[in-house]
């Protein structure tokens, strides 16, 4: 049986942890819709919504639907006719935030949320720190898909440092 799931997020920028959630959801459920949305709790992003959508599209398998959605996640779930919302979990603090959001979303719409654990080697990756590092010219190539890496280098310039292997 194939199910359709919604993966909402701000994706500013989309990173390898997000890509892993898309791949897990695709393997488990079948069809994945990624909705790039506004998170009112996260001002100070770097990429406009249209560019975030474009970069997600270029980073995921071609059968994944990627759209911007201006309203609530539950309205996106209804709009795309999905069976579940999916969210990735890195840490216990992610769980606390996501659990409250999942209960709230269920209370207003009846849509359930399914959590997917992130890969252990991706647990440290966060869009916030990628933004900070890229803004100061640091190297984020090991944390983001290639199209995102190229876009950040286009905005902030070519990164000046490499990872631990490069510094030895
Ligand atoms: O990648 P993020 O920033 O953790 O994603 C959070 C996001 C965009 C999924 C969340 O802020 C959201 O659902 N925004 C849409 C507005 C909404 O539905 N708010 C009610 C949440 S209970």
Tab-separated table of C-alpha atoms in Angstrom, residues 5 8 14 25 28 37 41 53 58 61 83 85 99 105-106 108 111 130 137 151:
chain	number	residue	atom	x	y	z
A	5	UNK	CA	2.996	12.161	3.431
A	8	UNK	CA	6.775	20.657	6.087
A	14	UNK	CA	17.734	22.433	3.028
A	25	UNK	CA	9.705	8.815	4.079
A	28	UNK	CA	8.488	3.863	3.973
A	37	UNK	CA	6.807	27.157	4.763
A	41	UNK	CA	9.659	31.556	15.332
A	53	UNK	CA	11.816	25.601	-3.077
A	58	UNK	CA	17.184	20.135	-7.222
A	61	UNK	CA	14.453	12.522	-6.223
A	83	UNK	CA	-2.279	10.673	4.993
A	85	UNK	CA	2.709	14.690	8.320
A	99	UNK	CA	5.333	16.693	20.118
A	105	UNK	CA	-2.005	20.004	14.589
A	106	UNK	CA	-4.013	16.887	15.498
A	108	UNK	CA	-7.215	21.354	14.944
A	111	UNK	CA	-3.972	14.861	10.943
A	130	UNK	CA	24.803	26.319	8.390
A	137	UNK	CA	32.723	32.249	4.733
A	151	UNK	CA	23.887	28.675	-3.934
